[in-house]
Coordinates of C-alpha atoms and ligand atoms in Angstrom, one line a residue:
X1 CA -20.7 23.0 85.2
X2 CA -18.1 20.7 86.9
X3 CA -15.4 22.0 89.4
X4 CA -12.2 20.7 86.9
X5 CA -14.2 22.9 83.7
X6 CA -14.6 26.0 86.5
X7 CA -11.3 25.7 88.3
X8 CA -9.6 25.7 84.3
X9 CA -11.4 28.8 83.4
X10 CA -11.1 30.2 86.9
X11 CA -7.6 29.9 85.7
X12 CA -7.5 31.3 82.2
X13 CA -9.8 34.2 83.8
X14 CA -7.2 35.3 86.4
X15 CA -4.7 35.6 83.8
X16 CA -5.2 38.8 81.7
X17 CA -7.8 38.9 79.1
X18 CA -5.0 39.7 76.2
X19 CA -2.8 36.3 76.8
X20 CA -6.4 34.4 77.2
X21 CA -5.7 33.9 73.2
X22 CA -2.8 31.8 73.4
X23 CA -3.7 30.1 76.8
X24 CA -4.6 26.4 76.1
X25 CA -7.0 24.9 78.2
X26 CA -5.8 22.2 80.6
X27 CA -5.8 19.1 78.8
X28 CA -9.0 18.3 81.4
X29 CA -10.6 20.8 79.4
X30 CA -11.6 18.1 76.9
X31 CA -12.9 16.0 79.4
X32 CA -14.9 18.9 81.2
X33 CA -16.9 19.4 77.9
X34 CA -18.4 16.2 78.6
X35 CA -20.2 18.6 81.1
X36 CA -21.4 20.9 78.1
X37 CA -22.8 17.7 76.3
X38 CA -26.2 18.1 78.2
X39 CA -29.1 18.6 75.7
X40 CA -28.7 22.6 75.1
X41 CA -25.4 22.4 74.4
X42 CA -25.6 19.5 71.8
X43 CA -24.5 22.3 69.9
X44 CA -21.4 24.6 69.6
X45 CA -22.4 28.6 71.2
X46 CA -21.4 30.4 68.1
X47 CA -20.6 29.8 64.1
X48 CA -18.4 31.7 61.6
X49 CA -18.3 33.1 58.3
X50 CA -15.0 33.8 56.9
X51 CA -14.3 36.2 53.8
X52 CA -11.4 34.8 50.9
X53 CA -9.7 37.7 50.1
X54 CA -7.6 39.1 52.6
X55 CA -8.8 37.3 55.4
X56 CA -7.5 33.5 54.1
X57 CA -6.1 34.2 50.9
X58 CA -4.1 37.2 49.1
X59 CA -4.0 36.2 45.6
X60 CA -2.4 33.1 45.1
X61 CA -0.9 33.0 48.6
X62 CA -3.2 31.2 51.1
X63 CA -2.5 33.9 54.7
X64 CA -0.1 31.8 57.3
X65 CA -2.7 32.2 60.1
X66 CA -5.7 30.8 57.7
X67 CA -5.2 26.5 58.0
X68 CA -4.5 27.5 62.2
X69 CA -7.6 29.4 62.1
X70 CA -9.9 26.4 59.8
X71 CA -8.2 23.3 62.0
X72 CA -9.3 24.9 65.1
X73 CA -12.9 24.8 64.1
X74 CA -12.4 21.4 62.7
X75 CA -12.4 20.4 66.0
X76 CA -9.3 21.3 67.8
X77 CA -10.4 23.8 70.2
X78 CA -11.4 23.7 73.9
X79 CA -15.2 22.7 73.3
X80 CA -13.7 19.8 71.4
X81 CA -16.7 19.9 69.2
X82 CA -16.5 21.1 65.4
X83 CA -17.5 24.7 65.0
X84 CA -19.7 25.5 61.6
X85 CA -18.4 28.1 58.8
X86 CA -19.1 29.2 55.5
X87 CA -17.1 31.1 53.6
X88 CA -18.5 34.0 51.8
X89 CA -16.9 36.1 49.3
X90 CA -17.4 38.7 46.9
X91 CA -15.2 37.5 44.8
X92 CA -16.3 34.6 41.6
X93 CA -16.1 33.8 37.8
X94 CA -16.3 30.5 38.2
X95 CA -18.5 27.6 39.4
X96 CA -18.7 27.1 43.0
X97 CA -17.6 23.2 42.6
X98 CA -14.4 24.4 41.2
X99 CA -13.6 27.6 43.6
X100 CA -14.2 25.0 46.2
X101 CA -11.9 22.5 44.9
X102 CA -8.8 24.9 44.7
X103 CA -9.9 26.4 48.3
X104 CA -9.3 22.5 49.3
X105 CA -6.5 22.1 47.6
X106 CA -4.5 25.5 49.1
X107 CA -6.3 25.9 52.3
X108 CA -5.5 21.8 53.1
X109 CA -9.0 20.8 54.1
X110 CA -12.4 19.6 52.3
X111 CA -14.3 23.0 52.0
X112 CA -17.6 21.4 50.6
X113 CA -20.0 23.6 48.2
X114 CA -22.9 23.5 51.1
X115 CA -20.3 25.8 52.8
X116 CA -19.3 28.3 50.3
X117 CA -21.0 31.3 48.6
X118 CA -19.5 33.9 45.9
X119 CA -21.0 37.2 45.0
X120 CA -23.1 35.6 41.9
X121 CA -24.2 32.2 44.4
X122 CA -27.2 34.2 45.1
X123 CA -28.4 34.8 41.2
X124 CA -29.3 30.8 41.9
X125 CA -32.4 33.0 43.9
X126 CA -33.8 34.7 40.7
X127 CA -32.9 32.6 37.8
X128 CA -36.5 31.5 37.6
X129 CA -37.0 34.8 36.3
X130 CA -34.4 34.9 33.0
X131 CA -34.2 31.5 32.4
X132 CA -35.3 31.5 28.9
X133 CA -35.1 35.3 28.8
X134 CA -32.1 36.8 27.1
X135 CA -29.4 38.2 28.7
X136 CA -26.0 39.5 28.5
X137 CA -23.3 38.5 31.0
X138 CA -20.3 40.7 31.8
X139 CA -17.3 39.8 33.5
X140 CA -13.8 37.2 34.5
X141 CA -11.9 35.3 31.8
X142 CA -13.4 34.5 28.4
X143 CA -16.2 31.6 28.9
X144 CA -16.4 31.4 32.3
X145 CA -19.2 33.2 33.2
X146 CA -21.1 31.7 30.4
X147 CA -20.4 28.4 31.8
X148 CA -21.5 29.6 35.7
X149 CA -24.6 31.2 34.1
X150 CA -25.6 28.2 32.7
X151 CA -25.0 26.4 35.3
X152 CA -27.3 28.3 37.1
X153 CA -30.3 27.9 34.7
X154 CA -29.8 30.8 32.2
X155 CA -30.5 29.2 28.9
X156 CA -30.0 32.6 26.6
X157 CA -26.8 33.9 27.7
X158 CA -24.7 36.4 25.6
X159 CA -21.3 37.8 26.4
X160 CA -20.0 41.2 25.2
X161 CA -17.2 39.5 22.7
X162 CA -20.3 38.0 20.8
X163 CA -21.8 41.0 20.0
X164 CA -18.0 42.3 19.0
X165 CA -17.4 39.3 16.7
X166 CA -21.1 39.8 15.1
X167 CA -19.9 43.7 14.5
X168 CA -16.2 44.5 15.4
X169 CA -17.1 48.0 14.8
X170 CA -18.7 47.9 17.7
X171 CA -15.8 48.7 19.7
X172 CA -13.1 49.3 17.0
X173 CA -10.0 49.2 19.8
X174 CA -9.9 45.7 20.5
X175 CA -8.9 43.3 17.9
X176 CA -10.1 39.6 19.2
X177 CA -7.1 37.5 20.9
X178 CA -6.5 33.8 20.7
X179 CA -8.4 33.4 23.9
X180 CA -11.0 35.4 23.0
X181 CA -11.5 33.5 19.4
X182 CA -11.5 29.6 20.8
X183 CA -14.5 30.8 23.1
X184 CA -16.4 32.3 20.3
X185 CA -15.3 29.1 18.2
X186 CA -18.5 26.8 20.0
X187 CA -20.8 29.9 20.2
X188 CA -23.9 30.8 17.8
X189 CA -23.5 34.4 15.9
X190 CA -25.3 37.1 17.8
X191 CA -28.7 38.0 16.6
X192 CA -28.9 42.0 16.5
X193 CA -32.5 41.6 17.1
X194 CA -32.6 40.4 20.3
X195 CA -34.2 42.1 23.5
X196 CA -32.3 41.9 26.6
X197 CA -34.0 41.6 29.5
X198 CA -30.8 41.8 31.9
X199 CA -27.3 42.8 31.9
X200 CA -25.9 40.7 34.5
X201 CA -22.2 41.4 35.7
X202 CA -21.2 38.7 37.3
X203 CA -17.1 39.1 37.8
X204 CA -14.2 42.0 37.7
X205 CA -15.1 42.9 33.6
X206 CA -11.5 42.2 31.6
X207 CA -12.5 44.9 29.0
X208 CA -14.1 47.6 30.7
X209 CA -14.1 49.7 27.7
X210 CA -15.3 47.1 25.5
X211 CA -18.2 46.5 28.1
X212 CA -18.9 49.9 28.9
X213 CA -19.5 51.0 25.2
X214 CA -21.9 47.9 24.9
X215 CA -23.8 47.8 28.1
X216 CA -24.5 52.1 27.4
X217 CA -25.4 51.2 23.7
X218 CA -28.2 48.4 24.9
X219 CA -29.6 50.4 27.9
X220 CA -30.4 53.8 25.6
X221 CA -31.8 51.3 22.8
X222 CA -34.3 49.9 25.2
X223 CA -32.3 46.5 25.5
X224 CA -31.1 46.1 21.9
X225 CA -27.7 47.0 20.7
X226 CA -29.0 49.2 17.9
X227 CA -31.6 51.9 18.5
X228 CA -35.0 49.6 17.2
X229 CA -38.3 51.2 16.1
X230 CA -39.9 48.2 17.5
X231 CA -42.4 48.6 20.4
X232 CA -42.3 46.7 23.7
X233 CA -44.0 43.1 23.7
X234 CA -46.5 42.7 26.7
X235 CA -44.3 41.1 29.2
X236 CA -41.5 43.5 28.3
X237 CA -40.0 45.6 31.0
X238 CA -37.1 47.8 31.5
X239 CA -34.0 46.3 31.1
X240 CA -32.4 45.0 35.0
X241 CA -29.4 46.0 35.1
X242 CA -27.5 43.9 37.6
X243 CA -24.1 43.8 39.8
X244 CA -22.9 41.1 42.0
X245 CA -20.0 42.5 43.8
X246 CA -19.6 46.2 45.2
X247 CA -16.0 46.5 46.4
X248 CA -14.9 49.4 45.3
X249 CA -11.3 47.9 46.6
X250 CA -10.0 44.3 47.5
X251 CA -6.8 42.7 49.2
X252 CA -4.8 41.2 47.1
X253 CA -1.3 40.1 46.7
X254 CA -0.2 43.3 45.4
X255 CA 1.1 45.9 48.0
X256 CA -1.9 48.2 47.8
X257 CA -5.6 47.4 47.5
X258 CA -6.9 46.8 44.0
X259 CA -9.9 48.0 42.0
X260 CA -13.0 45.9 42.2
X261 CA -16.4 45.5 40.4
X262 CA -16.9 48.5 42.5
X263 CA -14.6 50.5 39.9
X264 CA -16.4 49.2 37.1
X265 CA -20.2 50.0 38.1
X266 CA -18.5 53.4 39.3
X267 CA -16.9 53.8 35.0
X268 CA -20.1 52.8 33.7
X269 CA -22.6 55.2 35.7
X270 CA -20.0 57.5 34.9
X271 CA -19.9 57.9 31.2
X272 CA -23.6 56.6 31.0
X273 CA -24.8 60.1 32.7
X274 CA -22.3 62.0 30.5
X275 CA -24.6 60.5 27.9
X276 CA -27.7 60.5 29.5
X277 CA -27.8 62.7 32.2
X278 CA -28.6 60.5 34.9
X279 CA -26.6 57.1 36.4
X280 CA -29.2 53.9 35.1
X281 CA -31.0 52.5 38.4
X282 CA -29.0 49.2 39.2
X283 CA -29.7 46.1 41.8
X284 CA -26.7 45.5 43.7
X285 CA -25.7 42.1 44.8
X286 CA -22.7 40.3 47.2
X287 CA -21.7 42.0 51.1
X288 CA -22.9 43.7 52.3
X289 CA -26.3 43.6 50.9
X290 CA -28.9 41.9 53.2
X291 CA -30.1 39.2 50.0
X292 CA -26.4 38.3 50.8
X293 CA -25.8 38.0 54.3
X294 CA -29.7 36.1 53.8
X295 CA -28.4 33.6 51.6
X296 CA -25.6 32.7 53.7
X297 CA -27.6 32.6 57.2
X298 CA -29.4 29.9 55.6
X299 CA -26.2 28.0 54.3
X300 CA -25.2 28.5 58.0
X301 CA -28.3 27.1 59.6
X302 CA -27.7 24.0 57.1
X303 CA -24.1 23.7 57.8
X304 CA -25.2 23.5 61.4
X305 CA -27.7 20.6 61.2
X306 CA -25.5 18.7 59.2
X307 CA -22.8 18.9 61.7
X308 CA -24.8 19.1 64.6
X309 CA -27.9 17.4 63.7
X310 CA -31.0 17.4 66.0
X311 CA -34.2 15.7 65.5
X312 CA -36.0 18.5 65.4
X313 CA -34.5 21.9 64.0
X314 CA -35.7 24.8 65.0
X315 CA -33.4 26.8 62.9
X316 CA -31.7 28.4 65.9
X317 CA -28.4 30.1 65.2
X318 CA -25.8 30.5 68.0
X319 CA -24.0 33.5 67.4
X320 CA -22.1 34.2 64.2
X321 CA -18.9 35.4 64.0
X322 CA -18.2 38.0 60.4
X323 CA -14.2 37.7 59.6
X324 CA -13.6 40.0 57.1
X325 CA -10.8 42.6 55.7
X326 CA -13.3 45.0 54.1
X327 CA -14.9 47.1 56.7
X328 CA -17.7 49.1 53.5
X329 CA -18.8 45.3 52.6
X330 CA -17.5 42.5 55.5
X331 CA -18.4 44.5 58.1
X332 CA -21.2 46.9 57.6
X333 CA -23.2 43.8 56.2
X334 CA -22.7 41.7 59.1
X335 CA -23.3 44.3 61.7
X336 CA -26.6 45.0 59.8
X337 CA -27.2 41.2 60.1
X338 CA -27.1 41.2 63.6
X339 CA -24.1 39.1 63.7
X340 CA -21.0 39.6 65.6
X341 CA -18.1 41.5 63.1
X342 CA -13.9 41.3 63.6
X343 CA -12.1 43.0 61.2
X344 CA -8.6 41.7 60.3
X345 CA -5.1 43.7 59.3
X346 CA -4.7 41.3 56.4
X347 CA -6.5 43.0 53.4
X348 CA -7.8 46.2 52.5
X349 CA -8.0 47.6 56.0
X350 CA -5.1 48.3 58.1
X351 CA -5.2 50.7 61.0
X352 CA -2.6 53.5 59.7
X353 CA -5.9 54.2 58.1
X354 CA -7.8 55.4 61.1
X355 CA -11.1 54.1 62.3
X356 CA -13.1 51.8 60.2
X357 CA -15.8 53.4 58.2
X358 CA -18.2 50.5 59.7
X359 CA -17.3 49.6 63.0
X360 CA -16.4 45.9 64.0
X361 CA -16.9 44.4 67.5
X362 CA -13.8 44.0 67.6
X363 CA -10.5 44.2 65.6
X364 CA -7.3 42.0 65.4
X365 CA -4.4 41.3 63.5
X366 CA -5.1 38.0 61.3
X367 CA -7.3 35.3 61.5
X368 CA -6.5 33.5 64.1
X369 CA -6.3 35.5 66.6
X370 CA -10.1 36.4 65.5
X371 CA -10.8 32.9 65.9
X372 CA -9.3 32.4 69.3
X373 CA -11.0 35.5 70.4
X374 CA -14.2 34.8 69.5
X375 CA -14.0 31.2 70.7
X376 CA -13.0 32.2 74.2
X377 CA -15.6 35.1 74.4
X378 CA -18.1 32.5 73.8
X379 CA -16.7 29.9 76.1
X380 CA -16.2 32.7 78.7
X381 CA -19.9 33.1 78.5
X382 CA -20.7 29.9 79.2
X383 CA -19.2 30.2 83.2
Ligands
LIG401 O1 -13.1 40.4 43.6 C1 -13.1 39.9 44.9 C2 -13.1 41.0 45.9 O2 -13.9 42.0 45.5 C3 -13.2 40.6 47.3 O3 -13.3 39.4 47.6 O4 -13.2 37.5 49.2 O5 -12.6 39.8 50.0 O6 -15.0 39.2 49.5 P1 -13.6 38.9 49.2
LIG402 MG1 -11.8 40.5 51.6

């Protein structure tokens, strides 16, 4: 390591740890990294993965700190390389193409599909296994879903306002709105005789009510929504009953946290074992789950080559930073990961609340500063 690269940090190091944030390198710094660009260090010495809500975004207002945070990655930092990230969220509804071309749009820079995941992304793992099978999709804004599903490869979607339209008595408290009706408009009528194989909720349900009745009515008739006398095809197993997002709470731009898919799958157990006696066993989906954190290691690892490609990749992945809000889901699923956590003050968690239920390595006020942190710790580990 040359003398300019040692005598800058020398410098930063003598200068307490807490202002090392906002200390910028000496403009030789860029000229020292020359001196990191021997083969091992072709590549940057850690990677990120940023959560949406709360961390970047609060509802429709992208977080001050966020485009600082993103260009310094882009390449404006003191390794003068660019830094990989993804962006995982548990958030969705809609297709990844078009989540990533409003993140563009608000966050001011390309964020590219190969970078970005959403709680439902990692259905794209097991569609093979419903794609002709019929299923019933539950959640965001009327259509959406079906249009993400199939998308994905399901190819015998049905939606809970279907089945509503086929038999309004069904759930006699909603009456259908405008919304609601040019969706159903371009979709076949529901067949009661169908067998569902999966209830899949893919987004924050709009009706809960609607979709609790439903979802309870198809799981105690053995996947249809009437009780059927009709025994089980070979093939036929219990009906999967499957979330993609477990936040009980989430940041948005409302003063307190919100209610998330979390609430829903809470409702629904709820009034299914004052039914039945006991909740209905359920795979969980989105953070922290470790099919999750999987999915995006390898979106990482990708990210990485095509940034930062090497001839041969051996898959190698400096360490990753987690920046989340959400201590139950950004946190505990990237500590289980083995990756490094920092928990912000922009969402859900804020410190009047006491000690994180998961604990972060380390915990800061907004994304940049977790940025700058974590950047420096690396580079510091580099002398
Ligand atoms: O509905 C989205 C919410 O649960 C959290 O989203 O981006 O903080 O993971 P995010
Ligand atoms: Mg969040």
């Amino acid at each position: 390591m040359n003398a300019l690269l040692k005598h800058s940090l020398a410098i930063s190091r003598t200068q307490s740890r807490s202002s090392l944030q906002n200390i910028r390198l000496s403009p030789f710094s860029r000229i020292s990294t020359r001196s990191l660009q021997t083969s091992s260090a072709k590549r940057p010495p850690l990677a990120f993965a940023f959560d949406i809500d709360g961390v970047l975004i609060r509802g429709e207002q992208v977080i001050p700190q966020a485009k600082r945070a993103l260009e310094i990655l882009e390449g404006d930092n003191e390794l003068g390389m660019k830094i990989p990230f993804v962006l995982i969220t548990n958030g969705g509804g809609t297709s990844e193409t078009i989540r990533c071309q409003r993140l563009s749009k608000k966050l001011g820079m390309e964020i590219s599909v190969s970078q970005f995941m959403q709680s439902h992304t990692v259905l794209k793992s097991i569609v093979h296994k419903y794609a002709e099978k019929p299923v019933l999709v539950l959640g965001g804004r009327p259509g959406a879903v079906p249009r993400v599903a199939a998308e994905y490869g399901f190819r015998n979607v049905s939606t809970t306002l279907d089945i509503l339209r086929w038999n309004p008595s069904v759930w006699p408290f909603h009456d259908l709105d405008e919304t609601e009706k040019a969706f159903l408009e371009s979709r076949p009528t529901f067949d009661p005789s169908t067998r569902f194989s999966a209830i899949i909720v893919f987004h924050d349900p709009r009706n809960w009510a609607l979709d609790v009745q439903i979802t309870c009515d198809i799981l105690r008739s053995d996947g249809y929504v009437l009780p059927s006398s009709k025994p089980r095809k070979t093939g036929d197993d219990d009906v999967k009953l499957i979330f993609c997002n477990p936040d009980l709470l989430w940041g948005s731009d409302y003063p307190t946290s919100r209610i998330g898919q979390g609430g829903f799958r809470a409702a629904f157990q709820g009034v299914y074992k004052a039914l039945t006696g006991s909740e209905y066993p359920y795979v969980q989906y989105g953070k922290p789950t470790k099919a999750t954190y999987r999915f995006a290691e390898k979106l990482l690892r990708d990210r990485l080559q095509e940034l930062h490609p090497l001839d041969v990749d051996d898959g190698h992945l400096p360490n990753v930073y987690m920046i989340g809000d959400n201590p139950e889901s950004d946190i505990a699923g990237a500590n289980a990961a083995g990756w490094h956590s920092v928990l912000v003050e922009t969402g859900v968690y804020d410190r009047s609340q006491g000690s994180p239920a998961h604990r972060p390595t380390h915990l800061v006020k907004d994304v940049e500063k977790a940025v700058r942190w974590a950047v420096h710790r690396e580079i510091s580990r580099l002398l």
